[in-house]
Short mmCIF file of C-alpha atoms in Angstrom, two decimals:
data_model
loop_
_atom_site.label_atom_id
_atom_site.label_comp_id
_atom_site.label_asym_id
_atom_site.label_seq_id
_atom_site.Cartn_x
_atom_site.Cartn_y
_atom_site.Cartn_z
CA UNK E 1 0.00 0.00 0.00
CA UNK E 2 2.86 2.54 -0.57
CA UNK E 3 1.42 5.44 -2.92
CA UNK E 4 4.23 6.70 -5.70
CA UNK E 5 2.60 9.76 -5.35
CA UNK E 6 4.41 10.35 -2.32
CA UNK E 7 7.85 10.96 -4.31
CA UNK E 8 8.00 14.93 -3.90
CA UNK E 9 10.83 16.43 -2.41
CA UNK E 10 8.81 19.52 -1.16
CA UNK E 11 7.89 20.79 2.37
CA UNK E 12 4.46 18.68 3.75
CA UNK E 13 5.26 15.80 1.49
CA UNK E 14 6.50 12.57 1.60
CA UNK E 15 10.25 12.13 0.24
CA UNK E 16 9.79 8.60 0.03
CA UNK E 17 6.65 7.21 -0.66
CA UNK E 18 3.73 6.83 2.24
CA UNK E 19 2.35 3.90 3.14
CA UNK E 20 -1.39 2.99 5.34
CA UNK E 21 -0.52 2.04 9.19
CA UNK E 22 -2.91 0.69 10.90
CA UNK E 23 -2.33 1.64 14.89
CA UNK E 24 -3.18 -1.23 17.26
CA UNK E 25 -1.72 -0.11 20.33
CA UNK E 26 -1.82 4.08 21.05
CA UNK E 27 1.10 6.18 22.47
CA UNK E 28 0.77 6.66 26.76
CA UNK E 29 -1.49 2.96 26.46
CA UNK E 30 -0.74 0.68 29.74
CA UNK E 31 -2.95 -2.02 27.16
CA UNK E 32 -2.05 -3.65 24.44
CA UNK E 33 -4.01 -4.38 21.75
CA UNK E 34 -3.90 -7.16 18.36
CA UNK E 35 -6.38 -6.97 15.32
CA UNK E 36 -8.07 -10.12 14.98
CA UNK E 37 -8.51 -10.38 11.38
CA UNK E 38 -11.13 -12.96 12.06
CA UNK E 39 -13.25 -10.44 13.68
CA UNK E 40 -12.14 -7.60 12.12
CA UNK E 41 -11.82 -5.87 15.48
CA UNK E 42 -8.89 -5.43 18.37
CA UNK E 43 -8.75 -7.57 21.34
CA UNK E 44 -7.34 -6.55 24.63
CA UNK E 45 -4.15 -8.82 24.86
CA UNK E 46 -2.58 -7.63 28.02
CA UNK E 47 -1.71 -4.80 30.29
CA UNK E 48 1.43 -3.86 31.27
CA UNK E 49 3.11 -3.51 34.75
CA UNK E 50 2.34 -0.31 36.65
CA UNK E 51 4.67 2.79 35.40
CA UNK E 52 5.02 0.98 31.78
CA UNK E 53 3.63 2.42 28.60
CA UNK E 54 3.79 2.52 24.91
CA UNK E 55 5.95 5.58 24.10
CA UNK E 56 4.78 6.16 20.68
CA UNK E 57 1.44 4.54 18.97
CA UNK E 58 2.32 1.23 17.56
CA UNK E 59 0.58 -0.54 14.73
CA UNK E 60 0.98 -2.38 11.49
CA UNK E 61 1.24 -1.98 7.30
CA UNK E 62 -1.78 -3.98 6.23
CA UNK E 63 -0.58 -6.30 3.56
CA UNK E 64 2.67 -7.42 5.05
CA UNK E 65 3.51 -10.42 6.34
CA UNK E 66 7.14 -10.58 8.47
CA UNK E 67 8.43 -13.60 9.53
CA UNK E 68 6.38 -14.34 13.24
CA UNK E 69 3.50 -14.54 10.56
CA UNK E 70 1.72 -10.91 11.71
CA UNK E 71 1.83 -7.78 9.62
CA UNK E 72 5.25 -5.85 9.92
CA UNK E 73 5.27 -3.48 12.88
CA UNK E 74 5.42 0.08 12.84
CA UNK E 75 6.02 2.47 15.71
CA UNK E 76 4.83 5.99 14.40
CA UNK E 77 6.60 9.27 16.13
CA UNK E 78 4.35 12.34 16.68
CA UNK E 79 2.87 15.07 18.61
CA UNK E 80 -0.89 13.56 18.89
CA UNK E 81 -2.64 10.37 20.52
CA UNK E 82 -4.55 8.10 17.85
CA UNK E 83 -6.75 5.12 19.12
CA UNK E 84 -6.58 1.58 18.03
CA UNK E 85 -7.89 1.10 14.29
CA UNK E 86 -6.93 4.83 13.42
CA UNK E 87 -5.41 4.47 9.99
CA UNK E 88 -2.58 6.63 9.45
CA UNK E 89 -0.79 7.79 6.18
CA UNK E 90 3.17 7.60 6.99
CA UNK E 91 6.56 8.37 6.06
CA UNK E 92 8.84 5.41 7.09
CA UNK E 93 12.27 7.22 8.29
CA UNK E 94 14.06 3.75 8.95
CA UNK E 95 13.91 1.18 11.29
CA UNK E 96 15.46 -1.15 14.16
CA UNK E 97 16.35 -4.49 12.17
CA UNK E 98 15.58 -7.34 15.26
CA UNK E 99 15.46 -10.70 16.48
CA UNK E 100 13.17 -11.49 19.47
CA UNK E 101 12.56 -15.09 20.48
CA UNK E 102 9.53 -16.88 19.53
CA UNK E 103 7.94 -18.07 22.30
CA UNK E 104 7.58 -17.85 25.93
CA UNK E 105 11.43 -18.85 27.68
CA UNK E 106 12.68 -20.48 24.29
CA UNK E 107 16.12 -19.98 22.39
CA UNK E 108 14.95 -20.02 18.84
CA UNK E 109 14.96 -16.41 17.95
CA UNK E 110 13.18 -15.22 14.47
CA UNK E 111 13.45 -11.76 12.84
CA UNK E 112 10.87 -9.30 14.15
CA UNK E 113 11.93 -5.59 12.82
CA UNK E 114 10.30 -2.70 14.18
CA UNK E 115 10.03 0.21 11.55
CA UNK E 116 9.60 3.63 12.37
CA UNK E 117 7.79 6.25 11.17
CA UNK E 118 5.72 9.74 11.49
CA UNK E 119 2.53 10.85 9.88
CA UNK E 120 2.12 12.52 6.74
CA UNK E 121 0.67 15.44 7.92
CA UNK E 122 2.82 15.87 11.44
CA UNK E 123 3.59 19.38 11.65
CA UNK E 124 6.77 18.81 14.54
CA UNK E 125 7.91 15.45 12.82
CA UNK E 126 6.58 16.06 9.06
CA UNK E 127 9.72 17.19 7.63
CA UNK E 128 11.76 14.34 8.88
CA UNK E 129 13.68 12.11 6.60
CA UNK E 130 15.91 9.81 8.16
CA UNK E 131 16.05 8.11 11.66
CA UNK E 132 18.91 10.12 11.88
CA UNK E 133 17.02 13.50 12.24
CA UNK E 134 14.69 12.19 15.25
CA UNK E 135 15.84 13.81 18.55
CA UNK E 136 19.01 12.31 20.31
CA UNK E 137 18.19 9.51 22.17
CA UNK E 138 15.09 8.67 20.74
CA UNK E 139 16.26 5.86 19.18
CA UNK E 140 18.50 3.92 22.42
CA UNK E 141 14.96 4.54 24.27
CA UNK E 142 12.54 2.46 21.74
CA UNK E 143 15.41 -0.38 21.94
CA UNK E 144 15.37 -0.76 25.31
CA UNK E 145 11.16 -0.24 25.42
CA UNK E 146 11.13 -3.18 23.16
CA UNK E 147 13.84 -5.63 25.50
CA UNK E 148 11.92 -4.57 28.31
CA UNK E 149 8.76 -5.35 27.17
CA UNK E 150 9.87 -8.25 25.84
CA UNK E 151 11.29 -9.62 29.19
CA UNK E 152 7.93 -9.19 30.87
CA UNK E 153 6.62 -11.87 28.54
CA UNK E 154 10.10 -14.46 29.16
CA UNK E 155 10.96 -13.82 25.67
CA UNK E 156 14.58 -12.16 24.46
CA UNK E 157 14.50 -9.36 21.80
CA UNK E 158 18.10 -8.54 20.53
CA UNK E 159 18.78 -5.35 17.90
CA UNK E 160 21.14 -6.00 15.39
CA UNK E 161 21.00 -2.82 13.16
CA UNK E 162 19.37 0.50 12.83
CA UNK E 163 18.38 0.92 8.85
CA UNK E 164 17.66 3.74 6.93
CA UNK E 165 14.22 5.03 4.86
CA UNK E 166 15.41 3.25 1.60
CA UNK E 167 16.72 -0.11 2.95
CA UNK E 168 13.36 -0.33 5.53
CA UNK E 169 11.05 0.32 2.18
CA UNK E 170 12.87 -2.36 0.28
CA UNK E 171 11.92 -4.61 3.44
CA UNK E 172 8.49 -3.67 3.53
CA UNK E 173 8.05 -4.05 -0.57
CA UNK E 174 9.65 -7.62 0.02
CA UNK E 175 7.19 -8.80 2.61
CA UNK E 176 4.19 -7.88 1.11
CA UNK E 177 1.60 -10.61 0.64
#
């Protein structure tokens, strides 16, 4: 679902192309949510200990597929709170390239990337590019959100690289369905 008419390289437009993100999970939630695609609704999966949240809202690009079997997942960086089904249009800046393991205590770890984006029409993150303009920091903070959370559930999540716009949209464009 990434648009080719997103290839301007003018203020308030995409540099590289948009693509749909569907949010699951919103930015200051102590819940998490999935999409059942069954139901075509979210479920409550779990809440997270007291002082825990989700930093930034966290969703999916519909018509992906990564290798855990869900829909790549997409943290989007802004100034404004969404709710679970919003559907944003988004610029992917990059991306944390990851392995987490796949189920509760074991050592088989699969790839499970977490791409990272802001919204087409952000007017404090619009103008963005690269994972390398977000603020200092920013970064070394969703890493350790994600080993954290990860630990909760008795599962290991290791980062391996940070990639940029072009090599995360080349990702994306290879997992679609």
């Amino acid at each position: 679902m990434i648009s080719n008419a997103g290839w301007k390289n003018h203020r308030r437009y995409c540099f590289m192309p948009c693509t749909d993100i569907i949010i699951e999970t919103p930015r200051g939630s102590t819940e998490k949510y999935n999409y059942d695609p069954d139901l075509h609704l979210f479920k409550l999966k779990k809440i997270l200990p007291a002082g825990m949240v989700f930093p930034y809202d966290f969703g999916f690009i519909p018509g992906t597929k990564g290798e855990d079997g869900d829909p790549l997942d997409i943290i989007v960086i802004s100034e404004f709170h969404s709710f679970p089904g919003c559907v944003i249009k988004g610029k992917v800046l990059g991306g944390i390239r990851a392995e987490q393991s796949e189920k509760k205590g074991a050592d088989k770890m699969i790839r499970n990337d977490r791409f990272i984006a802001v919204p087409k029409v952000s007017k404090m993150f619009g103008e963005l590019d690269s994972v390398k303009d977000l603020p200092g920091g920013l970064i070394k903070e969703l890493e350790q959100f994600f080993v954290n959370y990860n630990r909760i559930e008795e599962k290991k999540f290791k980062v391996l690289s940070i990639i940029e716009a072009k090599e995360a949209y080349k990702m994306i464009e290879s997992n679609k369905k």
